[in-house]
Tab-separated table of C-alpha atoms in Angstrom:
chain	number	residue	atom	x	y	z
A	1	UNK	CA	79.109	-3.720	51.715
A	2	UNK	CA	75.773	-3.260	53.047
A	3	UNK	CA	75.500	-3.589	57.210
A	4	UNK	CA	71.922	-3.126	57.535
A	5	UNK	CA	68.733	-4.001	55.200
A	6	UNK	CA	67.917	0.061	55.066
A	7	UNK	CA	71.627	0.510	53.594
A	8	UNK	CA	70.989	-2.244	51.412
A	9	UNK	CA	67.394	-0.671	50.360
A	10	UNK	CA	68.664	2.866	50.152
A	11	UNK	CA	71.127	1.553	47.726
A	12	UNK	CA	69.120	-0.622	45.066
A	13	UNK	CA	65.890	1.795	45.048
A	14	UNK	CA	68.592	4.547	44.185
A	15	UNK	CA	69.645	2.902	41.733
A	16	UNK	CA	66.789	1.534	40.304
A	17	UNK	CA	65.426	5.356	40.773
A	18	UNK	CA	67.918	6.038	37.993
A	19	UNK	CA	67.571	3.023	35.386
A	20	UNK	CA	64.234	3.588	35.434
A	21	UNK	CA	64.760	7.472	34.650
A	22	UNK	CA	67.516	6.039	32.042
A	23	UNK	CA	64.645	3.446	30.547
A	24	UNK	CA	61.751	6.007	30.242
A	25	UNK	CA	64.016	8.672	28.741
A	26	UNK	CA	65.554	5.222	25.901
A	27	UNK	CA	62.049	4.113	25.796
A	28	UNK	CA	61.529	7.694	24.018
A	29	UNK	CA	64.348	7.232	21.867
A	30	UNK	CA	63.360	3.588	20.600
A	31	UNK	CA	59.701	4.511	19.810
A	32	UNK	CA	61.178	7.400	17.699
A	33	UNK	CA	63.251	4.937	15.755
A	34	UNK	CA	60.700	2.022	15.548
A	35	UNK	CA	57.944	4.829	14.512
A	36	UNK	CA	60.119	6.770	12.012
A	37	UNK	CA	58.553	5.446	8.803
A	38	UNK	CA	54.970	6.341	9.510
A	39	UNK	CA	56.541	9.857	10.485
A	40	UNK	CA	57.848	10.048	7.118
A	41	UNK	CA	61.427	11.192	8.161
B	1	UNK	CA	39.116	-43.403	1.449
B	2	UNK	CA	39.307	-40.063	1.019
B	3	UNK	CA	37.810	-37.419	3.597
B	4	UNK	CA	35.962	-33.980	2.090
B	5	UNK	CA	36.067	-30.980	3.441
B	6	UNK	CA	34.424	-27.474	3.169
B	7	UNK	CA	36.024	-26.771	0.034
B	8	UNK	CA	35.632	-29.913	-1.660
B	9	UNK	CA	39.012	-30.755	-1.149
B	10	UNK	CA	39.052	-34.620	-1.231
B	11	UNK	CA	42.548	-36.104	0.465
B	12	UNK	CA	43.487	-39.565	0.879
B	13	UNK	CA	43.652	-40.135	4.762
B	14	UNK	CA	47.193	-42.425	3.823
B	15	UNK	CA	48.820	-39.255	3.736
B	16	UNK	CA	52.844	-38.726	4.710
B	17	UNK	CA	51.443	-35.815	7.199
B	18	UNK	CA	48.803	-38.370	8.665
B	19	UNK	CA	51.102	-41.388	8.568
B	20	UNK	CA	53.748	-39.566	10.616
B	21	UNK	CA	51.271	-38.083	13.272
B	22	UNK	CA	49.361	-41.583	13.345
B	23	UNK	CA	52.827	-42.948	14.531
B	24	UNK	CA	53.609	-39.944	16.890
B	25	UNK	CA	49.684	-40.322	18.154
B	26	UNK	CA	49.930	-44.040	18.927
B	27	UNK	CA	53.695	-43.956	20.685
B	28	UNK	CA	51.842	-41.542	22.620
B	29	UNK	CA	49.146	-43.286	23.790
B	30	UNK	CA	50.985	-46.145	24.575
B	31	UNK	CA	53.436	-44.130	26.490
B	32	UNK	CA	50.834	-42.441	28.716
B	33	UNK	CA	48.941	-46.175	29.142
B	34	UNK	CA	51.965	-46.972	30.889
B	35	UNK	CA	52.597	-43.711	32.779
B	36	UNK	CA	48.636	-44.306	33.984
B	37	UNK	CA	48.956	-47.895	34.872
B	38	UNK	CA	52.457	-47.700	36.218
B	39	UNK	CA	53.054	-44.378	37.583
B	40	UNK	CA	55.133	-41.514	36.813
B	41	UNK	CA	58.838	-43.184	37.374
B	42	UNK	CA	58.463	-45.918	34.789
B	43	UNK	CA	58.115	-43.153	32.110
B	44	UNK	CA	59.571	-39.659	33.264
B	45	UNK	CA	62.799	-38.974	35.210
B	46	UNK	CA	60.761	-37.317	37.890
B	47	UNK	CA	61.500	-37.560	41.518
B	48	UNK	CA	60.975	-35.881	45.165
B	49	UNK	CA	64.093	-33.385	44.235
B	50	UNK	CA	62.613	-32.754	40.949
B	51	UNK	CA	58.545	-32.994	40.791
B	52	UNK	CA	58.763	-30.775	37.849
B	53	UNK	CA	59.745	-31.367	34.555
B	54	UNK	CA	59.021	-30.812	30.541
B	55	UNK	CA	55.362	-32.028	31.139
B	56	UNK	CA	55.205	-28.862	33.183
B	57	UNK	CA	57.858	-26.669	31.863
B	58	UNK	CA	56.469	-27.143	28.170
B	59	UNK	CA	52.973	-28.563	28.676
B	60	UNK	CA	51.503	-25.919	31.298
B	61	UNK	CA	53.828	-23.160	31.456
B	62	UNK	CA	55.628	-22.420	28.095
B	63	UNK	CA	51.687	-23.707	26.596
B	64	UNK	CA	49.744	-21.269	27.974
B	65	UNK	CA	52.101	-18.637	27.265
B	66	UNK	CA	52.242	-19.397	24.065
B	67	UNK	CA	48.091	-19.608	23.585
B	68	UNK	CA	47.885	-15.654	25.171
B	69	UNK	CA	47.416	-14.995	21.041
B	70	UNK	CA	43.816	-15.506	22.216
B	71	UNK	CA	42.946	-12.800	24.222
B	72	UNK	CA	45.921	-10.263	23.015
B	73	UNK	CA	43.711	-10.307	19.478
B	74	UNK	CA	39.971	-10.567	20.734
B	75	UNK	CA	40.746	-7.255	23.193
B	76	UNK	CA	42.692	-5.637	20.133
B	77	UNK	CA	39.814	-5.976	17.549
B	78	UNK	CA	36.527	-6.167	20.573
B	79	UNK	CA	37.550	-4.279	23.125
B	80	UNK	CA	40.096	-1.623	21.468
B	81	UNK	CA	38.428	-1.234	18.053
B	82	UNK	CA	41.275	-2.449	15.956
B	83	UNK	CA	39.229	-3.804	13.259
B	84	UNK	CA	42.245	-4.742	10.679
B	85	UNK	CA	43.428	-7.573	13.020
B	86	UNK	CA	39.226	-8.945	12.676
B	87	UNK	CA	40.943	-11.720	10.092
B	88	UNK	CA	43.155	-13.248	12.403
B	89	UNK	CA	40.793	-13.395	15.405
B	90	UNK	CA	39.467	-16.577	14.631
B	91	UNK	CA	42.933	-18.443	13.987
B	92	UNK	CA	43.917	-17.086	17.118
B	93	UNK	CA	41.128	-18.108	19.424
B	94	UNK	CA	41.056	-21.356	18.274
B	95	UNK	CA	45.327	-21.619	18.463
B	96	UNK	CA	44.316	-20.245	22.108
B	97	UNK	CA	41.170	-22.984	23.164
B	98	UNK	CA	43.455	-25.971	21.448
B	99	UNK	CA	46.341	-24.822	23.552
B	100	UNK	CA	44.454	-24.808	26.999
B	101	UNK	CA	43.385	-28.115	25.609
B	102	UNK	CA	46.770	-29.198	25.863
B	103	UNK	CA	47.810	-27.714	29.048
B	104	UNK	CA	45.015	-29.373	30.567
B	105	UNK	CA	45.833	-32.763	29.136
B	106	UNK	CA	49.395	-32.805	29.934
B	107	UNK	CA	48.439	-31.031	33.291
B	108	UNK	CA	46.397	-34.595	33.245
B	109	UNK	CA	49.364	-36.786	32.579
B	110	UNK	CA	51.517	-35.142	35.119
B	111	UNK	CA	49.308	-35.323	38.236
B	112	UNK	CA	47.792	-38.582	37.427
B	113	UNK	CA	43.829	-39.671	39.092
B	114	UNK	CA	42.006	-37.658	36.097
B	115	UNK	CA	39.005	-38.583	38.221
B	116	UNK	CA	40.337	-35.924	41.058
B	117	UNK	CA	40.994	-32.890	38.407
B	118	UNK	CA	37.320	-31.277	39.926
B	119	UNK	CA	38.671	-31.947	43.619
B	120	UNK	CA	39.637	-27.787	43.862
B	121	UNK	CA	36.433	-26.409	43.212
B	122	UNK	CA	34.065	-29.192	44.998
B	123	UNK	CA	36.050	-30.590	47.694
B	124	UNK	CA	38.925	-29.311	48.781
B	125	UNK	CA	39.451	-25.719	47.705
B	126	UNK	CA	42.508	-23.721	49.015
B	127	UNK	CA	42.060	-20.040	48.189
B	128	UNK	CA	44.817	-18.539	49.245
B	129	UNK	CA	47.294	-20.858	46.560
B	130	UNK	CA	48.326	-19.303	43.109
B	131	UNK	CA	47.764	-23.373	42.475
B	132	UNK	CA	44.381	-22.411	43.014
B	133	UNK	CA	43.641	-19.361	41.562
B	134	UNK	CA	45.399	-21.126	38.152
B	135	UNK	CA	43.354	-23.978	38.266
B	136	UNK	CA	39.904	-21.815	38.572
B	137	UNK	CA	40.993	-19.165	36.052
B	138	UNK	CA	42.060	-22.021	33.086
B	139	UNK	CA	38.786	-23.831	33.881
B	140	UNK	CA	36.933	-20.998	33.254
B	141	UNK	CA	39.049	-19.413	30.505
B	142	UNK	CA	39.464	-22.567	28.686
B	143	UNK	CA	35.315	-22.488	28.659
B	144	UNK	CA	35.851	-19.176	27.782
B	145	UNK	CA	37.597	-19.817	24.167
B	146	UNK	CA	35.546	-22.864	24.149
B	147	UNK	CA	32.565	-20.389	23.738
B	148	UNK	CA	34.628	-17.702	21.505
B	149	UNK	CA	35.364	-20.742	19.481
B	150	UNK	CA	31.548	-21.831	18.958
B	151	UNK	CA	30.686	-19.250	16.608
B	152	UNK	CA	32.495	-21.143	13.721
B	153	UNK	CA	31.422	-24.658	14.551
B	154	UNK	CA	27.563	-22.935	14.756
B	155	UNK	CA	27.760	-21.301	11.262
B	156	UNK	CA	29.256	-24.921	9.826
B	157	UNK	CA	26.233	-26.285	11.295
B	158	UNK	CA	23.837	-23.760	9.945
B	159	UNK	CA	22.723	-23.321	13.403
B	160	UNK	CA	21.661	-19.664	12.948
B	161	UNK	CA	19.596	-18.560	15.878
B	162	UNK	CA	22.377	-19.746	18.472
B	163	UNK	CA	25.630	-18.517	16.258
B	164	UNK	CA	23.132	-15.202	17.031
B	165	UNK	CA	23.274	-15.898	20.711
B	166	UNK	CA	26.942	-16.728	21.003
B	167	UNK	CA	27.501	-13.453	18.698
B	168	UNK	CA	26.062	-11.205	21.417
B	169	UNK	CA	28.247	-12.417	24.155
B	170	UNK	CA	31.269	-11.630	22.556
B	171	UNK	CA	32.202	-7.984	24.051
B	172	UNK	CA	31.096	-9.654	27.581
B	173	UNK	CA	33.434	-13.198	26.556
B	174	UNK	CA	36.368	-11.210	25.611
B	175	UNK	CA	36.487	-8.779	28.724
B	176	UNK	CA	36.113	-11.931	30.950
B	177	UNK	CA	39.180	-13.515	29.285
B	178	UNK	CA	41.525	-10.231	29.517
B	179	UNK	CA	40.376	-10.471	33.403
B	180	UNK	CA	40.983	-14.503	33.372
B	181	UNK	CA	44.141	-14.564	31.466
B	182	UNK	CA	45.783	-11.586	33.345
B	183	UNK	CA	45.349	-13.582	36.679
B	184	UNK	CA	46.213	-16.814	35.270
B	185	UNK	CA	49.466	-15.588	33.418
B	186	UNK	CA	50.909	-13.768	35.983
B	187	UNK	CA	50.016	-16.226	39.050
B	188	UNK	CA	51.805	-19.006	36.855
B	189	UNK	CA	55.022	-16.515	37.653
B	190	UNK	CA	53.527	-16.332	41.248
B	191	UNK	CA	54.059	-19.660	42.200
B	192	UNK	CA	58.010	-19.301	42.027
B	193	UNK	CA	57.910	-17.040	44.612
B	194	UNK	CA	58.055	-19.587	47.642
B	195	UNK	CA	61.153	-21.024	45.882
B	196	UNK	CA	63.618	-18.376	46.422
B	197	UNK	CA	66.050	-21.291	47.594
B	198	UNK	CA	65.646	-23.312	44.834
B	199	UNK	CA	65.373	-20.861	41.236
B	200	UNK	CA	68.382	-19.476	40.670
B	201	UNK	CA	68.663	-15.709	42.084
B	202	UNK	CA	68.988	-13.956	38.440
B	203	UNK	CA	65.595	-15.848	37.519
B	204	UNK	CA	63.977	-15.451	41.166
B	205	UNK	CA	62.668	-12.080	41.545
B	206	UNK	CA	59.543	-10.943	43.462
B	207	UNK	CA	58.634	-9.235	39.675
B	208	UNK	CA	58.560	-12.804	38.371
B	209	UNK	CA	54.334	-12.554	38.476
B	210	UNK	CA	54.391	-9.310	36.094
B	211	UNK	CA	57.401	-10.891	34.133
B	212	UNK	CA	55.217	-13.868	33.261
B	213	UNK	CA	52.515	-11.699	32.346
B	214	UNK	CA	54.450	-9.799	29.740
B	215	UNK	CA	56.311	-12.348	27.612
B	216	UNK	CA	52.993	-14.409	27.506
B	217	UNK	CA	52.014	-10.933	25.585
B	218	UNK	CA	54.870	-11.438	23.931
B	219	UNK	CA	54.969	-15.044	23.086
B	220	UNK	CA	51.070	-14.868	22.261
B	221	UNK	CA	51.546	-12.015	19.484
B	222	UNK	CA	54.695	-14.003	18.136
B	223	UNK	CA	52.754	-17.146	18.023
B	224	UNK	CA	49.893	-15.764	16.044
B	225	UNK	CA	52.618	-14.756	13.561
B	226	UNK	CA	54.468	-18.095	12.950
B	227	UNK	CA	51.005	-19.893	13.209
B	228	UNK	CA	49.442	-17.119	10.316
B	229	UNK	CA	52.643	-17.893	8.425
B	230	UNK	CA	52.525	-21.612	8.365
B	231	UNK	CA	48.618	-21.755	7.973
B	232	UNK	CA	48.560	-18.860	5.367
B	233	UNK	CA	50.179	-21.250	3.255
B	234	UNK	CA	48.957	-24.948	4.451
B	235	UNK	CA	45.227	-23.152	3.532
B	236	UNK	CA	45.926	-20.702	0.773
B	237	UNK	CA	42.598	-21.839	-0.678
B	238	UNK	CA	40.469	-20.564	1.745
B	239	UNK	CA	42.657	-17.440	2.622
B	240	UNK	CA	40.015	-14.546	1.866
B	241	UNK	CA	42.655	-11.256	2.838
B	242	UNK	CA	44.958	-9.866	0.180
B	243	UNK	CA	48.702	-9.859	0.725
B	244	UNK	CA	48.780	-6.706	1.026
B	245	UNK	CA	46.286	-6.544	4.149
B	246	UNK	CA	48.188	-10.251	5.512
B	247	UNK	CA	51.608	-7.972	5.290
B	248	UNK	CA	49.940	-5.102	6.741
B	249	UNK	CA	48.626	-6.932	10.052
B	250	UNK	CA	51.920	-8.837	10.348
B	251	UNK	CA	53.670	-5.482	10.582
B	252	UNK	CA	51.224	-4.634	12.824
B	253	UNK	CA	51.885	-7.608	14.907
B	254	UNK	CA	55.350	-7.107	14.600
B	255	UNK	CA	55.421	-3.206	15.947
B	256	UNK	CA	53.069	-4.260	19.092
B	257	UNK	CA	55.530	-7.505	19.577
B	258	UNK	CA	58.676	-4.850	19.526
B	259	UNK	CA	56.953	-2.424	22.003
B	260	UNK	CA	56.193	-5.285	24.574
B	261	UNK	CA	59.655	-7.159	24.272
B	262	UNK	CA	61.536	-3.689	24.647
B	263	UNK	CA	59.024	-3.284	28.119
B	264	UNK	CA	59.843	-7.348	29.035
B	265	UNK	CA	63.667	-6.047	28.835
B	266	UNK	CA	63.165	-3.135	30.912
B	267	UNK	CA	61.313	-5.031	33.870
B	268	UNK	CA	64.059	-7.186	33.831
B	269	UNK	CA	66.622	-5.064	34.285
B	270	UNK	CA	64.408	-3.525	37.038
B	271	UNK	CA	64.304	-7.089	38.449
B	272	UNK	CA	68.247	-7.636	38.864
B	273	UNK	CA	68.532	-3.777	39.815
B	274	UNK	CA	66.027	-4.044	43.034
B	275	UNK	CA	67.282	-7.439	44.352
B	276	UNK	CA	71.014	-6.310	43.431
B	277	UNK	CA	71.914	-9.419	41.527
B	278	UNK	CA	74.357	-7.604	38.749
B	279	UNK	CA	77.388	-9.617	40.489
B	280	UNK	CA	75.468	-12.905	39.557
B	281	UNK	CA	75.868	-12.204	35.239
B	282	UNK	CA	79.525	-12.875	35.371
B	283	UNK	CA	79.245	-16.321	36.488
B	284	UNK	CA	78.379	-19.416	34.337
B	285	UNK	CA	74.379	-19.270	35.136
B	286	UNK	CA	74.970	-15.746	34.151
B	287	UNK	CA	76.614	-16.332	30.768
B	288	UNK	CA	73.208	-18.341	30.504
B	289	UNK	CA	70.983	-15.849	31.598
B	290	UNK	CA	72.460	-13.371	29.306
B	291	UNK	CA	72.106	-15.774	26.564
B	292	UNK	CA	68.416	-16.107	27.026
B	293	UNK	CA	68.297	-12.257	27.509
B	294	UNK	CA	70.509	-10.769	24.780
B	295	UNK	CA	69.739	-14.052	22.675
B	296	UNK	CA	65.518	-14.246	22.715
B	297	UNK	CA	64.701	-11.208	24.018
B	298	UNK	CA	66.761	-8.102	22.984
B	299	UNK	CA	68.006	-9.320	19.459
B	300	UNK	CA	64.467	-10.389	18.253
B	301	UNK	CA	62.920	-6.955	20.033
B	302	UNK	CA	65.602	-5.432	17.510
B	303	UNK	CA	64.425	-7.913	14.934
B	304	UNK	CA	61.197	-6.491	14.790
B	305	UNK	CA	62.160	-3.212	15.063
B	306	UNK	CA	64.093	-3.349	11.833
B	307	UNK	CA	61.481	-5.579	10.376
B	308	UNK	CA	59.116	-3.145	10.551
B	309	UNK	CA	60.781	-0.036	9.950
B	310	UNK	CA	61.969	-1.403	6.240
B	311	UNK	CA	58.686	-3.696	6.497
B	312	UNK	CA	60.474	-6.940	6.008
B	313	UNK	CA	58.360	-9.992	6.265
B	314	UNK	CA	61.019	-12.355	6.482
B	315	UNK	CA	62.530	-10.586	9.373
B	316	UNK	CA	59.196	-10.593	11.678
B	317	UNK	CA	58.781	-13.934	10.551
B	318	UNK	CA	62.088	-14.985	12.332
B	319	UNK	CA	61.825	-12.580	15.526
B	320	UNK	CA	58.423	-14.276	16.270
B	321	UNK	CA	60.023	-17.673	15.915
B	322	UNK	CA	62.909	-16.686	18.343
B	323	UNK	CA	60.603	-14.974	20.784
B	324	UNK	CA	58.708	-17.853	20.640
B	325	UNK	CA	61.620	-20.225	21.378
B	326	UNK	CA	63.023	-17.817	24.250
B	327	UNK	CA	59.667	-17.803	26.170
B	328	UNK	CA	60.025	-21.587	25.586
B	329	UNK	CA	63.483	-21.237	27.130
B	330	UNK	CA	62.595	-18.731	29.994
B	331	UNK	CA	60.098	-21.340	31.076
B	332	UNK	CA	62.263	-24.492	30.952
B	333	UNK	CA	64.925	-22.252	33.160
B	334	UNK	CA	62.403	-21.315	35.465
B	335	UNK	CA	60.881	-25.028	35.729
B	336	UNK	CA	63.873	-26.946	35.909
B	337	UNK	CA	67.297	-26.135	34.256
B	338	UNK	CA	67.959	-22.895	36.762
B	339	UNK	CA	65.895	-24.845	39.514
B	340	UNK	CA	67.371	-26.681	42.012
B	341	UNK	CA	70.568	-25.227	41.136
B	342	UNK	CA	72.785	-26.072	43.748
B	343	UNK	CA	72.137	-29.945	44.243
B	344	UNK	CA	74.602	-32.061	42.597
B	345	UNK	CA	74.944	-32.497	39.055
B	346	UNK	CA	73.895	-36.436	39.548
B	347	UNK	CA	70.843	-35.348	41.291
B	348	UNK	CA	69.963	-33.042	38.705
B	349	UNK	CA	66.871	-33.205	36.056
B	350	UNK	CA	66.959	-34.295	31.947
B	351	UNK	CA	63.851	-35.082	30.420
B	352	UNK	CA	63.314	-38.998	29.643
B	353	UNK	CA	62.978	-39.480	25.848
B	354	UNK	CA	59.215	-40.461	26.535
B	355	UNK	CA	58.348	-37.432	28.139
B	356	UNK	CA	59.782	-35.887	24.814
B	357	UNK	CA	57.388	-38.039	22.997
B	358	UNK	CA	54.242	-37.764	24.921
B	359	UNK	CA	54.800	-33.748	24.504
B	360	UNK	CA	55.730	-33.854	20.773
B	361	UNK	CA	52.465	-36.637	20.520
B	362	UNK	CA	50.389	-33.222	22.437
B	363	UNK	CA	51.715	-30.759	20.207
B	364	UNK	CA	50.887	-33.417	17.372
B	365	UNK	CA	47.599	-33.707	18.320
B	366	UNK	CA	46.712	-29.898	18.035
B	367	UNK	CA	47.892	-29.448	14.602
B	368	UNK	CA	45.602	-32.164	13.585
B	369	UNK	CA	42.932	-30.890	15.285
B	370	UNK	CA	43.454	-27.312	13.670
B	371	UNK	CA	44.070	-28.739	10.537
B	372	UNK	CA	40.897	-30.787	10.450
B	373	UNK	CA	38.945	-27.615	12.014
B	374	UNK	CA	40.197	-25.269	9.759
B	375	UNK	CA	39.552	-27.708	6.575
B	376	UNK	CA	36.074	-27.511	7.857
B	377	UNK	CA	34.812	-24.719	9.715
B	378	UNK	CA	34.911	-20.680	8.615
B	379	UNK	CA	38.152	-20.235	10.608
B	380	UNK	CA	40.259	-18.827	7.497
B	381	UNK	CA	37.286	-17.227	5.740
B	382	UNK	CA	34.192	-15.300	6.134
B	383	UNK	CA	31.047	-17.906	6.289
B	384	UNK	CA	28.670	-16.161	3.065
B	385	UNK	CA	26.021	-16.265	5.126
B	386	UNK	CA	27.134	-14.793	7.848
B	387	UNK	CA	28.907	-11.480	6.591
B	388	UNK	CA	27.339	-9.225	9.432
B	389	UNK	CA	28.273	-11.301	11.944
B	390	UNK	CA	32.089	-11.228	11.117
């Protein structure tokens, strides 16, 4: 429960901090899989 | 009566294909007669609680989303050098000026007093309204492709010294649509934004601008590959690349269109992370959203991915169609199945079956125009006398 907008802030941009960090660090992942032809592996 | 055509094709105009859209074509006409003599409520289910329907959902938004092919190819081949896609950029400039066409007609036969469509830029102009700022930038995009487009039409007529002319503005043309359509795209998204009372909160989101921006990528590349797929066959004739190099670029297509639907997801999520909304996807609108999500977004991102790993034609072929049909979807939610969610169910929007028709008679109308274009014009091939040029 979120009593103020900064609580409510503080909470979202954390944890949008961290999907982000998840996405860039996937996004890594999925370009190795969707490239892995032309890398000949 | 037969009709010939740049290959000295001869075809009887009695055709099934032209029967059929003659019929569409006429219903059509009829059907906007009335909606122009009559007004909107003898021929749509519009109202005050719902101004916006298919005409708009379909027409305008889901249309020019689905025409970004345009300027996603000319900056790939002009602008970025990628000189493989150079086959396809005529196809796909022409898809793009026929589909302004059509957001501007049914744009037409929404607001009614055609006389008044000048009215922003001469007499009453309001600057600070994404209405605005989408009305200027698909005026002057739309004479944007209508330029890019002139090349072919020039080289049918043998009018050498101005296909020339046209031929040197094309660097200039294409940078000035990658400026027009990024506004454009992304403003169309723009406009939700005074309507966070109205659009559902998993399809509100003050991202919704850069949201619209990216599936138009999406849809645009996806659209260029159903529309190669159907037109590589309809005009096989004049088809001048190999199979090999049509495979190649469809892969090509399909590994861009992976890359940008995998980003679309990821904004998305960003979207229902920052406004907090993750409570919202286990209720009934967010079995729907999911659908639209997992359905036309993730599983065709995944489509392609595969498709082009084990370079499967078939595959890409069917991604593009569902990406296509989910941009299609994310638009109707936006316009009018997740808007004005909370009035009652009596209240709420269906399209009437002549608004179905007059948008199947616009979409009918394009392919003919294509069709009778690209029997024509060098749209599929390289003009002989023009090889330079190309």
């Amino acid at each position: 429960m979120y009593h103020t907008l900064f609580d409510f802030l503080t909470h979202t941009e954390g944890a949008t901090y961290i999907l982000i960090g998840v996405l860039l660090i996937g996004f890594i992942g999925f370009w190795r899989f969707l490239t892995e032809r032309e890398r000949g592996v | 009566m037969s009709t010939a055509t740049a290959h000295g094709e001869r075809s009887g105009i009695f055709t099934p294909f032209n029967l059929i859209a003659g019929v569409i074509l006429v219903g059509g006409a009829i059907i906007l007669t009335i909606r122009f003599t009559t007004g909107l409520a003898s021929t749509t289910n519009l109202s005050n609680t719902n101004p916006w329907g298919l005409w708009i959902g379909f027409d305008v938004m889901a249309g020019v989303a689905l025409a970004a092919g345009g300027f996603v190819i000319s900056s790939a081949v002009f602008l970025f050098g990628m000189k493989e896609y150079r086959p396809i950029v005529r196809p796909a400039l022409l898809t793009g000026f026929l589909g302004y066409s059509l957001v501007v007609l049914g744009l037409l036969a929404d607001l009614g007093r055609p006389w008044r469509l000048p009215y922003p830029f001469i007499k009453q102009a309001g600057p600070t309204s994404p209405l605005f700022e989408v009305s200027l930038c698909v005026a002057l995009y739309l004479t944007v492709l209508f330029i890019e487009t002139t090349p072919a039409v020039f080289e049918w007529l043998g009018l050498k010294i101005w296909r020339r002319l046209v031929g040197q503005l094309t660097i200039a043309l294409t940078i000035f649509g990658v400026i027009l359509s990024t506004m454009h795209q992304s403003t169309l998204g723009a406009m939700y934004m005074v309507t966070p009372t109205k659009l559902h909160p998993l399809w509100y989101s003050s991202q919704i601008p850069v949201q619209f921006f990216i599936s138009a990528v999406a849809a645009g590349i996806s659209m260029i590959i159903v529309e190669g797929w159907i037109s590589h066959r309809a005009f096989h004739d004049q088809v001048q690349t190999s199979n090999d190099q049509f495979r190649d670029i469809n892969f090509g297509l399909a590994k861009g269109a992976a890359v940008v639907l995998g980003t679309y997801f990821a904004v998305k999520l960003v979207a229902l992370s920052l406004e907090n909304e993750w409570r919202l996807l286990a209720t009934g609108w967010g079995a729907w959203y999911l659908i639209e999500l997992m359905g036309f977004v993730v599983l065709p991102c995944l489509l392609f991915t595969v498709a082009y790993r084990e370079q499967r034609l078939g595959l890409v072929r069917l991604a593009a169609a569902m990406t296509v049909a989910g941009v299609v979807l994310n638009r109707f939610n936006v316009t009018f199945i997740a808007f004005n969610w909370k009035v009652p169910h009596s209240m709420r929007y269906a399209p009437a079956w002549t608004e179905v028709w007059v948008t199947v008679s616009l979409i009918t109308l394009a392919v003919v125009v294509f069709r009778w274009i690209a029997h024509r014009m060098p749209i599929m091939y390289e003009h002989p006398d023009y090889p330079a040029l190309h």
